[in-house]
CSV table of C-alpha atoms in Angstrom, one decimal:
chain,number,residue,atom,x,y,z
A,1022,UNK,CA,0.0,0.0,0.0
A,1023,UNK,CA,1.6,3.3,-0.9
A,1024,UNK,CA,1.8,6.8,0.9
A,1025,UNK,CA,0.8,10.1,1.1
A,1026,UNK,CA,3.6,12.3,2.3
A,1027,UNK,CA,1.9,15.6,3.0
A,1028,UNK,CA,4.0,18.5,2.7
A,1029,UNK,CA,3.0,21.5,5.1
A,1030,UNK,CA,3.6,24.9,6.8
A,1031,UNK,CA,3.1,28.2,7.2
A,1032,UNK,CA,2.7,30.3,4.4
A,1033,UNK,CA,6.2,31.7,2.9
A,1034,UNK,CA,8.0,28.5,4.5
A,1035,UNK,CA,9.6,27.6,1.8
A,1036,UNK,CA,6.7,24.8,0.6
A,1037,UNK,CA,6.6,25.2,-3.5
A,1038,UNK,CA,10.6,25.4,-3.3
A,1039,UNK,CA,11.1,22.1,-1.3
A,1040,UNK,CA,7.9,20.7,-3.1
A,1041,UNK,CA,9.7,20.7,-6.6
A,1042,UNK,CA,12.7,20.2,-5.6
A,1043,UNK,CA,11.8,16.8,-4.0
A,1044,UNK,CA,9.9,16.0,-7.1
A,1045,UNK,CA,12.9,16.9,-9.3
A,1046,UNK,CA,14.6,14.1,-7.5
A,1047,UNK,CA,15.2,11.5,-9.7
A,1048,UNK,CA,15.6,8.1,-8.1
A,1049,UNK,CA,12.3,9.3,-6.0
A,1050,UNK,CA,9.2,7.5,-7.4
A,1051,UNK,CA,6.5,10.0,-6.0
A,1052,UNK,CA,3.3,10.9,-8.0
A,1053,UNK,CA,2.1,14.4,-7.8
A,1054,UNK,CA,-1.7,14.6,-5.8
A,1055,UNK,CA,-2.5,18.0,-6.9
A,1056,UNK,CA,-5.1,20.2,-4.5
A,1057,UNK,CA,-8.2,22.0,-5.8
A,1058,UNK,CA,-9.1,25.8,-5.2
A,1059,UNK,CA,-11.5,28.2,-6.0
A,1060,UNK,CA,-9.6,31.2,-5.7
A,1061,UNK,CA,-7.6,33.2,-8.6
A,1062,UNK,CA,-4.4,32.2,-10.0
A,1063,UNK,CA,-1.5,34.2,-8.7
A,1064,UNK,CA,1.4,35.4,-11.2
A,1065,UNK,CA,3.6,32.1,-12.6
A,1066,UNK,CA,1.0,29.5,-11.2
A,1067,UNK,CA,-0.2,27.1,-14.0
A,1068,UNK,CA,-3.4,25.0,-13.8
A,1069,UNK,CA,-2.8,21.7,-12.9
A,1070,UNK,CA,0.7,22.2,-11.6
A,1071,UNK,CA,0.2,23.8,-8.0
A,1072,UNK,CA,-3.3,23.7,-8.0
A,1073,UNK,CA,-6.4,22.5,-10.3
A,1074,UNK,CA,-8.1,25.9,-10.3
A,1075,UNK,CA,-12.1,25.5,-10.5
A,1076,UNK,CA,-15.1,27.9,-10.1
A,1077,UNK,CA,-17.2,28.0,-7.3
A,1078,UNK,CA,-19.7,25.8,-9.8
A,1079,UNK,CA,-17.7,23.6,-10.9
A,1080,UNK,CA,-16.4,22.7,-7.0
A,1081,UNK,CA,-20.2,22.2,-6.1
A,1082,UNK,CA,-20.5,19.6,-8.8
A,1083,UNK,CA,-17.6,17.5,-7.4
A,1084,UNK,CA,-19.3,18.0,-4.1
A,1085,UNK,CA,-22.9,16.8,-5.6
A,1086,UNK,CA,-20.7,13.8,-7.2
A,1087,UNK,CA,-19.2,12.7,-3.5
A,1088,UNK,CA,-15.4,13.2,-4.9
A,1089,UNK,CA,-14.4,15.9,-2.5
A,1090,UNK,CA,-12.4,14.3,0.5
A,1091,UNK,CA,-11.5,17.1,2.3
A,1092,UNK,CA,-12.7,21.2,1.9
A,1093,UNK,CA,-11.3,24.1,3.6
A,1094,UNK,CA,-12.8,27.4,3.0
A,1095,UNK,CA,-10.9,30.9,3.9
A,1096,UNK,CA,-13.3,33.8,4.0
A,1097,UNK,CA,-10.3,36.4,2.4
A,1098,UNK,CA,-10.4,40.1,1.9
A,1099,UNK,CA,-11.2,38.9,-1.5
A,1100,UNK,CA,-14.1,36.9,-1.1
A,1101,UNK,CA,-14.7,33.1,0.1
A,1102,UNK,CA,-12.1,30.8,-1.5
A,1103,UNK,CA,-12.3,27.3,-1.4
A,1104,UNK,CA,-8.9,24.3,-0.9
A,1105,UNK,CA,-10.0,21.0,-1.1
A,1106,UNK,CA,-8.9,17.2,-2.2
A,1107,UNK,CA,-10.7,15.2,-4.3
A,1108,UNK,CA,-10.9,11.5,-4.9
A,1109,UNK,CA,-10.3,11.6,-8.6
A,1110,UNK,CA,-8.3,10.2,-11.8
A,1111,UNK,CA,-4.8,11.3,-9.6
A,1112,UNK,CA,-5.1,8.4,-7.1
A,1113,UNK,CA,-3.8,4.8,-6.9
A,1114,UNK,CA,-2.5,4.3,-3.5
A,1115,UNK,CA,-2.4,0.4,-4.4
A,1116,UNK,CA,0.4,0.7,-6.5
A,1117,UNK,CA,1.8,4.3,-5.9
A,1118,UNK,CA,3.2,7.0,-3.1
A,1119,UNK,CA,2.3,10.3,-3.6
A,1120,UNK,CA,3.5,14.0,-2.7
A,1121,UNK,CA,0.8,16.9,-1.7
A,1122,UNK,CA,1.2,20.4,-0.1
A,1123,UNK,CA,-1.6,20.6,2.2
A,1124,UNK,CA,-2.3,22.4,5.8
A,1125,UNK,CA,-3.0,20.8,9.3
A,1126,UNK,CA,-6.7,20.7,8.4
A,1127,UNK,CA,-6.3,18.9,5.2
A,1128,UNK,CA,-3.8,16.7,6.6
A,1129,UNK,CA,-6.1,15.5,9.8
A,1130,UNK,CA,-8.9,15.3,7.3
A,1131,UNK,CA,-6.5,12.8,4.6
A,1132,UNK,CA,-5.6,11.0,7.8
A,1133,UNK,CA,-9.7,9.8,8.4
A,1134,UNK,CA,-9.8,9.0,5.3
A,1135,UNK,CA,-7.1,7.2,4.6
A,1136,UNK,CA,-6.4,6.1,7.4
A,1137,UNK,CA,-2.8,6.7,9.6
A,1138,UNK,CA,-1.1,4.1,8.1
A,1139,UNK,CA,-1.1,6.1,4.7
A,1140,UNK,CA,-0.3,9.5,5.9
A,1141,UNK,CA,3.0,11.1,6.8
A,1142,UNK,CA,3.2,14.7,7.6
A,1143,UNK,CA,6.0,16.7,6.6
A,1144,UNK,CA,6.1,19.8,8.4
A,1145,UNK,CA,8.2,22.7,7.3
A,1146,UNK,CA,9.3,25.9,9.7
A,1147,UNK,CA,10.8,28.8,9.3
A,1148,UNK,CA,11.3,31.4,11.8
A,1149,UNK,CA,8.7,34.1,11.7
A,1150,UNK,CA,10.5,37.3,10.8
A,1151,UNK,CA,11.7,35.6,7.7
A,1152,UNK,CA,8.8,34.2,6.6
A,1153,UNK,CA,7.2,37.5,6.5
A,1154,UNK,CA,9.9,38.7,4.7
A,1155,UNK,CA,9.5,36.3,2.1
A,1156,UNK,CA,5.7,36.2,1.7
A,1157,UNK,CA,6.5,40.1,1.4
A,1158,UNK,CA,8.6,39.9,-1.4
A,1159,UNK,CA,6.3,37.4,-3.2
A,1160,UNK,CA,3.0,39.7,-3.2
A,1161,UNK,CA,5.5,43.0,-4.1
A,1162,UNK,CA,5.8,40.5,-7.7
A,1163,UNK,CA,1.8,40.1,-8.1
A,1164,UNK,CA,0.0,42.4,-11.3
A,1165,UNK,CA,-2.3,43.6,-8.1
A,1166,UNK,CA,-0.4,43.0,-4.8
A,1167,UNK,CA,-2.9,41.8,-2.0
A,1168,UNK,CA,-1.2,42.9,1.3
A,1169,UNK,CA,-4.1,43.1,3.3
A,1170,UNK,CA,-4.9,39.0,2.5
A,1171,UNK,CA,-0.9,38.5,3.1
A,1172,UNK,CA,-1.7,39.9,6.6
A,1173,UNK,CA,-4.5,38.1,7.2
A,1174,UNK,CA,-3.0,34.5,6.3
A,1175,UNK,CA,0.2,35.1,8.4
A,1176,UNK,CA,-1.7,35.7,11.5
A,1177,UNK,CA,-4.3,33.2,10.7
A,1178,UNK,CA,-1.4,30.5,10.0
A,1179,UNK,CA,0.2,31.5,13.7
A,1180,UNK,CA,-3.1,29.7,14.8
A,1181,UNK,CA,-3.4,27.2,12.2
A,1182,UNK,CA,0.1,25.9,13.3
A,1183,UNK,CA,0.0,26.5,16.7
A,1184,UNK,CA,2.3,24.1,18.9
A,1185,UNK,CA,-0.7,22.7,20.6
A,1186,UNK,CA,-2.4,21.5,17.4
A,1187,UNK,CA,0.7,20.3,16.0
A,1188,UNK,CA,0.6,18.3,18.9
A,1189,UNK,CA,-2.8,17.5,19.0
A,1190,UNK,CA,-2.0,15.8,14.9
A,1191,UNK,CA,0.7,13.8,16.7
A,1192,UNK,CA,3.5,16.1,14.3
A,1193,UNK,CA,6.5,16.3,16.3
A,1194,UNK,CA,9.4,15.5,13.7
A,1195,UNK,CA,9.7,19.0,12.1
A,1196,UNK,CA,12.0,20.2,9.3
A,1197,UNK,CA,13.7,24.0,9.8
A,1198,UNK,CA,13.7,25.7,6.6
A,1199,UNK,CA,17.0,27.8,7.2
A,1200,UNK,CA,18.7,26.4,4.2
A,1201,UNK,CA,16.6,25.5,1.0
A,1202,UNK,CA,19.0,22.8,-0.2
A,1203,UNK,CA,19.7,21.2,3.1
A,1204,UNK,CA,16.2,21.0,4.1
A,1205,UNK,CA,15.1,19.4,1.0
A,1206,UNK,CA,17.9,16.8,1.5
A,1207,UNK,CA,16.6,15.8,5.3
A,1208,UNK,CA,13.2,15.5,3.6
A,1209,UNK,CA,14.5,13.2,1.0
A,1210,UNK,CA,16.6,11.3,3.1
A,1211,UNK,CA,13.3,11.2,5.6
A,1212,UNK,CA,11.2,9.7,2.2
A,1213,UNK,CA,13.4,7.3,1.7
A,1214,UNK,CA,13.2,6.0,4.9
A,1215,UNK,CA,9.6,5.7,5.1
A,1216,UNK,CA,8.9,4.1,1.6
């Protein structure tokens, strides 16, 4: 039975980085198990690549099909977007392990559905000053820079992550995101171990 190593942290961790550079690894047979949203695509996303981008409409009609796993919705400056898994073409746990960014919510929610056995967290950390920094430098890139929604998802993640609900999802090996390259090498190596 394969795995699915769920990739996580606080926004401007370092997440898409690490993600593609463990997928870039070549001797590393993970399958992609790419997340849903409903909210616009930034600058340099792709559909299908980081997310499958839908409509509000289109979201509902997976839901009325009963392929939606797991949904998250954020209630943004922007309006009410959506995250969510769904139980499509992507999986085949029977004869494949698979890599997904996801939060604490979607993990615990992939971990009753799948059961413990097929989850394994891997969660990322960075130290707070820099991680504002970084999601700071990212949005000054955007067409139409949303700072107000940057502020909001940094102190909503400080509660999303907290220690206690780390704790509570039984996540206690944790990987510091100092160094890009040696990060992604601890996570590899951590993989590798667990396949």
């Amino acid at each position: 039975m394969g795995k699915i190593f769920c990739l996580m942290g606080k926004s401007a961790c370092g997440k898409d980085t690490i993600y593609k550079q463990i997928l870039s690894e070549e001797n590393l047979p993970l399958k992609t198990l790419i997340p849903y949203t409903t909210r616009p695509i930034r600058d340099g996303e792709r559909n299908g690549v980081e997310y499958y981008f839908l409509t509000d409409e289109e979201q509902q009609a997976l839901e009325r099909q009963g392929k939606i796993i797991e949904l998250r919705a954020y209630h943004t400056i922007h309006g009410l977007w959506k995250y969510f898994t769904a139980n499509d073409h992507q999986l085949d746990l029977a004869n494949h392990d698979y890599l997904i960014i996801g939060t604490l919510e979607s993990y615990t929610k992939l971990q009753e559905y799948f059961g413990t056995h097929s989850l394994v967290p891997l969660y990322i950390d960075l130290e707070p000053g820099e991680r504002l920094q970084r999601a700071l430098n990212r949005e000054r890139m955007q067409t139409e820079p949303k700072y107000a929604e940057l502020c909001r998802r940094f102190l909503a993640d400080e509660e999303d992550f907290s220690i206690e609900k780390l704790a509570q999802a039984k996540i206690s090996n944790i990987f510091i995101n100092n160094d890009s390259a040696q990060c992604t090498k601890k996570i590899i190596s951590y993989i590798r171990k667990q396949i």
